[in-house]
Tab-separated table of C-alpha atoms in Angstrom:
chain	number	residue	atom	x	y	z
L	12	UNK	CA	-5.975	-13.116	3.262
L	13	UNK	CA	-8.599	-15.900	2.709
L	14	UNK	CA	-9.848	-14.314	-0.224
L	15	UNK	CA	-5.428	-14.314	-1.492
L	16	UNK	CA	-5.255	-17.562	0.003
L	17	UNK	CA	-8.769	-17.861	-2.593
L	18	UNK	CA	-7.344	-16.762	-5.048
L	19	UNK	CA	-4.039	-17.778	-4.785
L	20	UNK	CA	-5.318	-21.782	-4.639
L	21	UNK	CA	-7.894	-21.679	-7.607
L	22	UNK	CA	-4.964	-19.688	-9.764
L	23	UNK	CA	-2.147	-23.200	-8.677
L	24	UNK	CA	-5.643	-25.355	-9.354
L	25	UNK	CA	-6.588	-23.868	-12.301
L	26	UNK	CA	-10.088	-24.136	-10.823
L	27	UNK	CA	-13.571	-22.519	-13.139
L	28	UNK	CA	-12.434	-19.169	-10.995
L	29	UNK	CA	-9.269	-19.159	-13.365
L	30	UNK	CA	-11.144	-20.260	-16.219
L	31	UNK	CA	-13.389	-17.326	-15.693
L	32	UNK	CA	-10.574	-14.938	-15.243
L	33	UNK	CA	-9.086	-15.780	-19.222
L	34	UNK	CA	-12.098	-15.068	-20.634
L	35	UNK	CA	-12.159	-11.887	-19.110
L	36	UNK	CA	-8.992	-11.261	-19.622
L	37	UNK	CA	-9.064	-12.143	-23.292
L	38	UNK	CA	-12.212	-9.858	-23.751
L	39	UNK	CA	-10.827	-7.290	-21.978
L	40	UNK	CA	-6.871	-7.479	-23.367
L	41	UNK	CA	-5.748	-4.906	-26.464
L	42	UNK	CA	-2.290	-5.710	-26.726
L	43	UNK	CA	-1.602	-4.496	-29.802
L	44	UNK	CA	-3.622	-1.181	-30.108
L	45	UNK	CA	-2.881	2.271	-31.261
L	46	UNK	CA	-5.766	4.878	-29.424
L	47	UNK	CA	-5.356	7.396	-27.620
L	48	UNK	CA	-7.217	5.220	-24.781
L	49	UNK	CA	-4.328	2.255	-25.979
L	50	UNK	CA	-1.524	4.284	-25.049
L	51	UNK	CA	-2.937	6.436	-21.815
L	52	UNK	CA	-3.458	2.154	-20.490
L	53	UNK	CA	-0.133	1.691	-21.170
L	54	UNK	CA	1.210	5.116	-19.859
L	55	UNK	CA	-0.833	3.752	-16.301
L	56	UNK	CA	0.425	-0.325	-17.096
L	57	UNK	CA	4.957	1.598	-16.877
L	58	UNK	CA	3.697	3.306	-14.331
L	59	UNK	CA	3.844	0.309	-11.591
L	60	UNK	CA	8.372	-0.222	-12.584
L	61	UNK	CA	9.913	-0.684	-9.543
L	62	UNK	CA	11.992	2.597	-10.275
L	63	UNK	CA	9.214	4.864	-10.674
L	64	UNK	CA	6.865	4.057	-8.043
L	65	UNK	CA	10.285	3.566	-5.818
L	66	UNK	CA	11.044	7.023	-7.004
L	67	UNK	CA	7.981	8.798	-6.112
L	68	UNK	CA	7.973	7.164	-3.010
L	69	UNK	CA	11.539	8.656	-2.190
L	70	UNK	CA	10.443	11.643	-3.421
L	71	UNK	CA	7.409	11.128	-0.152
L	72	UNK	CA	9.884	10.275	1.697
L	73	UNK	CA	12.370	13.044	1.580
L	74	UNK	CA	9.796	14.837	2.486
L	75	UNK	CA	8.025	13.245	5.775
L	76	UNK	CA	12.226	13.437	6.519
L	77	UNK	CA	12.259	17.528	6.061
L	78	UNK	CA	8.675	18.514	7.548
L	79	UNK	CA	9.752	15.994	10.574
L	80	UNK	CA	12.897	18.307	11.305
L	81	UNK	CA	10.744	21.242	11.220
L	82	UNK	CA	7.896	19.273	13.722
L	83	UNK	CA	11.188	18.515	15.806
L	84	UNK	CA	12.249	21.742	15.444
L	85	UNK	CA	8.310	22.722	16.165
L	86	UNK	CA	8.203	21.094	19.984
L	87	UNK	CA	11.476	22.871	20.713
L	88	UNK	CA	9.684	26.068	20.339
L	89	UNK	CA	7.049	25.224	22.218
L	90	UNK	CA	8.548	23.819	24.390
L	91	UNK	CA	10.709	27.200	25.187
L	92	UNK	CA	6.841	29.384	24.864
L	93	UNK	CA	6.444	30.093	21.313
L	94	UNK	CA	4.552	28.540	18.925
L	95	UNK	CA	4.825	27.237	14.944
L	96	UNK	CA	2.905	25.354	12.435
L	97	UNK	CA	4.344	22.142	12.033
L	98	UNK	CA	3.690	18.344	10.419
L	99	UNK	CA	0.614	16.977	11.963
L	100	UNK	CA	-2.439	15.884	11.538
L	101	UNK	CA	-6.080	16.858	11.348
L	102	UNK	CA	-6.050	16.894	15.234
L	103	UNK	CA	-2.485	18.144	15.450
L	104	UNK	CA	-0.896	15.145	16.220
L	105	UNK	CA	1.914	13.732	14.584
L	106	UNK	CA	3.742	10.252	14.004
L	107	UNK	CA	4.590	8.817	16.949
L	108	UNK	CA	7.716	7.173	16.317
L	109	UNK	CA	8.372	9.606	13.568
L	110	UNK	CA	7.894	13.315	15.411
L	111	UNK	CA	11.384	12.868	17.156
L	112	UNK	CA	12.965	10.510	14.657
L	113	UNK	CA	11.855	11.841	11.322
L	114	UNK	CA	13.528	9.179	9.337
L	115	UNK	CA	11.829	6.252	10.560
L	116	UNK	CA	9.029	6.562	8.829
L	117	UNK	CA	10.532	7.200	4.856
L	118	UNK	CA	12.649	3.448	6.634
L	119	UNK	CA	9.312	1.766	7.374
L	120	UNK	CA	8.591	2.568	4.367
L	121	UNK	CA	11.586	1.040	2.125
L	122	UNK	CA	11.143	-1.738	4.503
L	123	UNK	CA	7.151	-2.525	3.157
L	124	UNK	CA	9.155	-2.222	-0.630
L	125	UNK	CA	11.423	-3.931	-0.297
L	126	UNK	CA	9.253	-7.088	1.234
L	127	UNK	CA	7.343	-6.829	-2.091
L	128	UNK	CA	9.723	-9.007	-4.466
L	129	UNK	CA	10.487	-11.278	-0.920
L	130	UNK	CA	6.749	-12.552	-1.312
L	131	UNK	CA	5.944	-11.872	-5.199
L	132	UNK	CA	9.003	-13.897	-6.357
L	133	UNK	CA	8.285	-17.215	-4.753
L	134	UNK	CA	4.247	-17.423	-5.696
L	135	UNK	CA	5.270	-16.208	-9.261
L	136	UNK	CA	7.792	-19.294	-9.135
L	137	UNK	CA	5.250	-21.831	-6.937
L	138	UNK	CA	2.036	-20.759	-9.314
L	139	UNK	CA	3.607	-20.978	-13.129
L	140	UNK	CA	0.922	-19.000	-14.399
L	141	UNK	CA	1.095	-18.559	-18.267
L	142	UNK	CA	0.793	-14.940	-19.253
L	143	UNK	CA	-1.912	-13.872	-21.786
L	144	UNK	CA	0.666	-13.547	-24.556
L	145	UNK	CA	1.118	-17.983	-24.398
L	146	UNK	CA	3.928	-17.551	-24.513
L	147	UNK	CA	6.193	-20.290	-22.788
L	148	UNK	CA	7.603	-19.441	-18.723
L	149	UNK	CA	10.986	-19.749	-18.650
L	150	UNK	CA	12.318	-21.534	-15.153
L	151	UNK	CA	11.225	-19.880	-12.335
L	152	UNK	CA	9.143	-17.410	-13.631
L	153	UNK	CA	5.039	-16.738	-13.827
L	154	UNK	CA	2.460	-13.914	-13.865
L	155	UNK	CA	0.533	-14.414	-10.387
L	156	UNK	CA	0.886	-12.648	-8.327
L	157	UNK	CA	1.739	-9.417	-10.525
L	158	UNK	CA	4.954	-7.585	-9.127
L	159	UNK	CA	3.357	-4.093	-10.851
L	160	UNK	CA	1.229	-3.916	-9.534
L	161	UNK	CA	2.073	-5.434	-5.594
L	162	UNK	CA	5.210	-2.545	-6.130
L	163	UNK	CA	2.435	0.581	-7.762
L	164	UNK	CA	0.255	-0.619	-4.561
L	165	UNK	CA	2.912	-0.424	-1.746
L	166	UNK	CA	5.030	2.646	-2.931
L	167	UNK	CA	2.076	5.154	-3.603
L	168	UNK	CA	0.251	3.415	-0.882
L	169	UNK	CA	3.240	4.005	1.053
L	170	UNK	CA	4.119	7.569	0.401
L	171	UNK	CA	0.786	8.434	1.060
L	172	UNK	CA	0.370	7.489	4.684
L	173	UNK	CA	3.846	9.002	4.994
L	174	UNK	CA	2.460	11.950	3.704
L	175	UNK	CA	-1.212	12.120	5.587
L	176	UNK	CA	-0.295	13.932	8.160
L	177	UNK	CA	1.472	16.531	7.130
L	178	UNK	CA	-2.181	17.400	5.495
L	179	UNK	CA	-4.251	19.518	7.913
L	180	UNK	CA	-7.153	19.419	5.496
L	181	UNK	CA	-9.075	16.944	5.907
L	182	UNK	CA	-10.246	17.148	2.124
L	183	UNK	CA	-6.589	17.067	0.674
L	184	UNK	CA	-6.488	14.264	3.204
L	185	UNK	CA	-9.545	12.451	1.480
L	186	UNK	CA	-7.874	14.067	-2.087
L	187	UNK	CA	-4.484	12.532	-1.091
L	188	UNK	CA	-6.512	8.915	-0.522
L	189	UNK	CA	-8.243	8.768	-3.252
L	190	UNK	CA	-5.796	9.452	-5.701
L	191	UNK	CA	-3.564	6.780	-4.455
L	192	UNK	CA	-6.346	4.668	-4.403
L	193	UNK	CA	-7.079	6.254	-8.330
L	194	UNK	CA	-3.262	5.781	-9.177
L	195	UNK	CA	-3.158	2.293	-8.219
L	196	UNK	CA	-6.857	1.420	-9.986
L	197	UNK	CA	-5.203	2.547	-13.026
L	198	UNK	CA	-1.731	0.597	-12.607
L	199	UNK	CA	-4.054	-2.698	-12.384
L	200	UNK	CA	-6.221	-1.286	-15.698
L	201	UNK	CA	-3.254	-0.952	-17.546
L	202	UNK	CA	-1.352	-4.267	-17.494
L	203	UNK	CA	-4.925	-5.534	-17.796
L	204	UNK	CA	-6.140	-3.883	-20.667
L	205	UNK	CA	-2.202	-4.162	-22.516
L	206	UNK	CA	-2.143	-7.756	-21.862
L	207	UNK	CA	0.657	-8.329	-19.676
L	208	UNK	CA	-1.902	-9.977	-16.910
L	209	UNK	CA	-4.611	-11.476	-16.030
L	210	UNK	CA	-7.222	-10.005	-14.171
L	211	UNK	CA	-6.806	-12.267	-10.606
L	212	UNK	CA	-3.029	-11.620	-11.558
L	213	UNK	CA	-3.673	-7.825	-10.703
L	214	UNK	CA	-6.018	-8.366	-8.344
L	215	UNK	CA	-4.334	-10.940	-5.902
L	216	UNK	CA	-1.534	-8.416	-5.841
L	217	UNK	CA	-3.819	-6.562	-4.044
L	218	UNK	CA	-4.769	-8.617	-1.524
L	219	UNK	CA	-1.467	-9.228	-0.785
L	220	UNK	CA	-0.202	-5.822	-0.167
L	221	UNK	CA	-3.320	-4.925	2.074
L	222	UNK	CA	-1.188	-6.687	5.740
L	223	UNK	CA	2.076	-4.952	4.070
L	224	UNK	CA	-0.031	-1.140	4.577
L	225	UNK	CA	-1.283	-2.842	7.179
L	226	UNK	CA	1.383	-3.682	8.794
L	227	UNK	CA	3.104	-0.356	7.527
L	228	UNK	CA	0.074	2.258	9.322
L	229	UNK	CA	0.555	0.866	12.554
L	230	UNK	CA	3.747	1.472	12.361
L	231	UNK	CA	3.849	5.056	11.629
L	232	UNK	CA	1.501	5.799	14.174
L	233	UNK	CA	3.104	4.016	16.763
L	234	UNK	CA	-0.247	1.919	17.351
L	235	UNK	CA	-1.696	-1.654	16.932
L	236	UNK	CA	-4.111	-2.288	13.866
L	237	UNK	CA	-7.198	-4.590	14.880
L	238	UNK	CA	-9.177	-5.058	17.383
L	239	UNK	CA	-8.891	-3.253	20.312
L	240	UNK	CA	-8.328	-5.187	23.563
L	241	UNK	CA	-9.984	-2.969	26.510
L	242	UNK	CA	-9.553	-3.853	30.008
L	243	UNK	CA	-12.389	-4.132	32.115
L	244	UNK	CA	-12.719	-1.531	34.343
L	245	UNK	CA	-12.141	-2.519	37.981
L	246	UNK	CA	-15.069	-2.688	40.072
L	247	UNK	CA	-15.483	0.110	43.124
L	248	UNK	CA	-14.885	-1.025	46.607
L	249	UNK	CA	-17.495	-1.246	48.885
L	250	UNK	CA	-19.026	1.233	50.713
L	251	UNK	CA	-17.981	1.164	54.421
L	252	UNK	CA	-20.772	0.383	55.987
L	253	UNK	CA	-23.328	2.532	58.409
L	254	UNK	CA	-22.028	2.996	62.077
């Protein structure tokens, strides 16, 4: 959060970092380009639209609920003395809150996505940063941080967090994580290349999304995220004196 606060301060105060950002954005932007790369950038930028990102998260949520029910049935069979495959982590461990309540992980993910506009909209109004297009802003508008970037980061990141415990192979889990990261990189790059946002708008949204996904990961696993304080071990009782 310190890095996010620093970037936000530079953007709001018009510091040297903002000056460098606008120079880099002007060099990278190709708003009028019509080549294959420009079309790909436009497609990637569109993946940050709320309807698209929310639909992907909804599909992951449905899959999580269905697999959670399967997991619950597998647990009942296991208690009855039979074995069955279930959705769990690489070590067979399932989500702590979702094993018996499969609707809870999707609800937590939806809450994280709903928090995005609650955080982004006030920041946009406060910073009131003009966009690369140079058009005047209406009241309460701004380009920092990028709403599309934050929406994509939280939605696709949450979808990956929902699905990770359902993948037993380590390679599949790594591929899903890498895919979510690459997808978000593509969204951010597309927004900059097509001239919809400055680079710091994208970076600020990524930084803002980290604590949301961090909290979501802790809620899904049922374990707090952060340093764990270990209780000091009790000193051994003194040995009885010899007689």
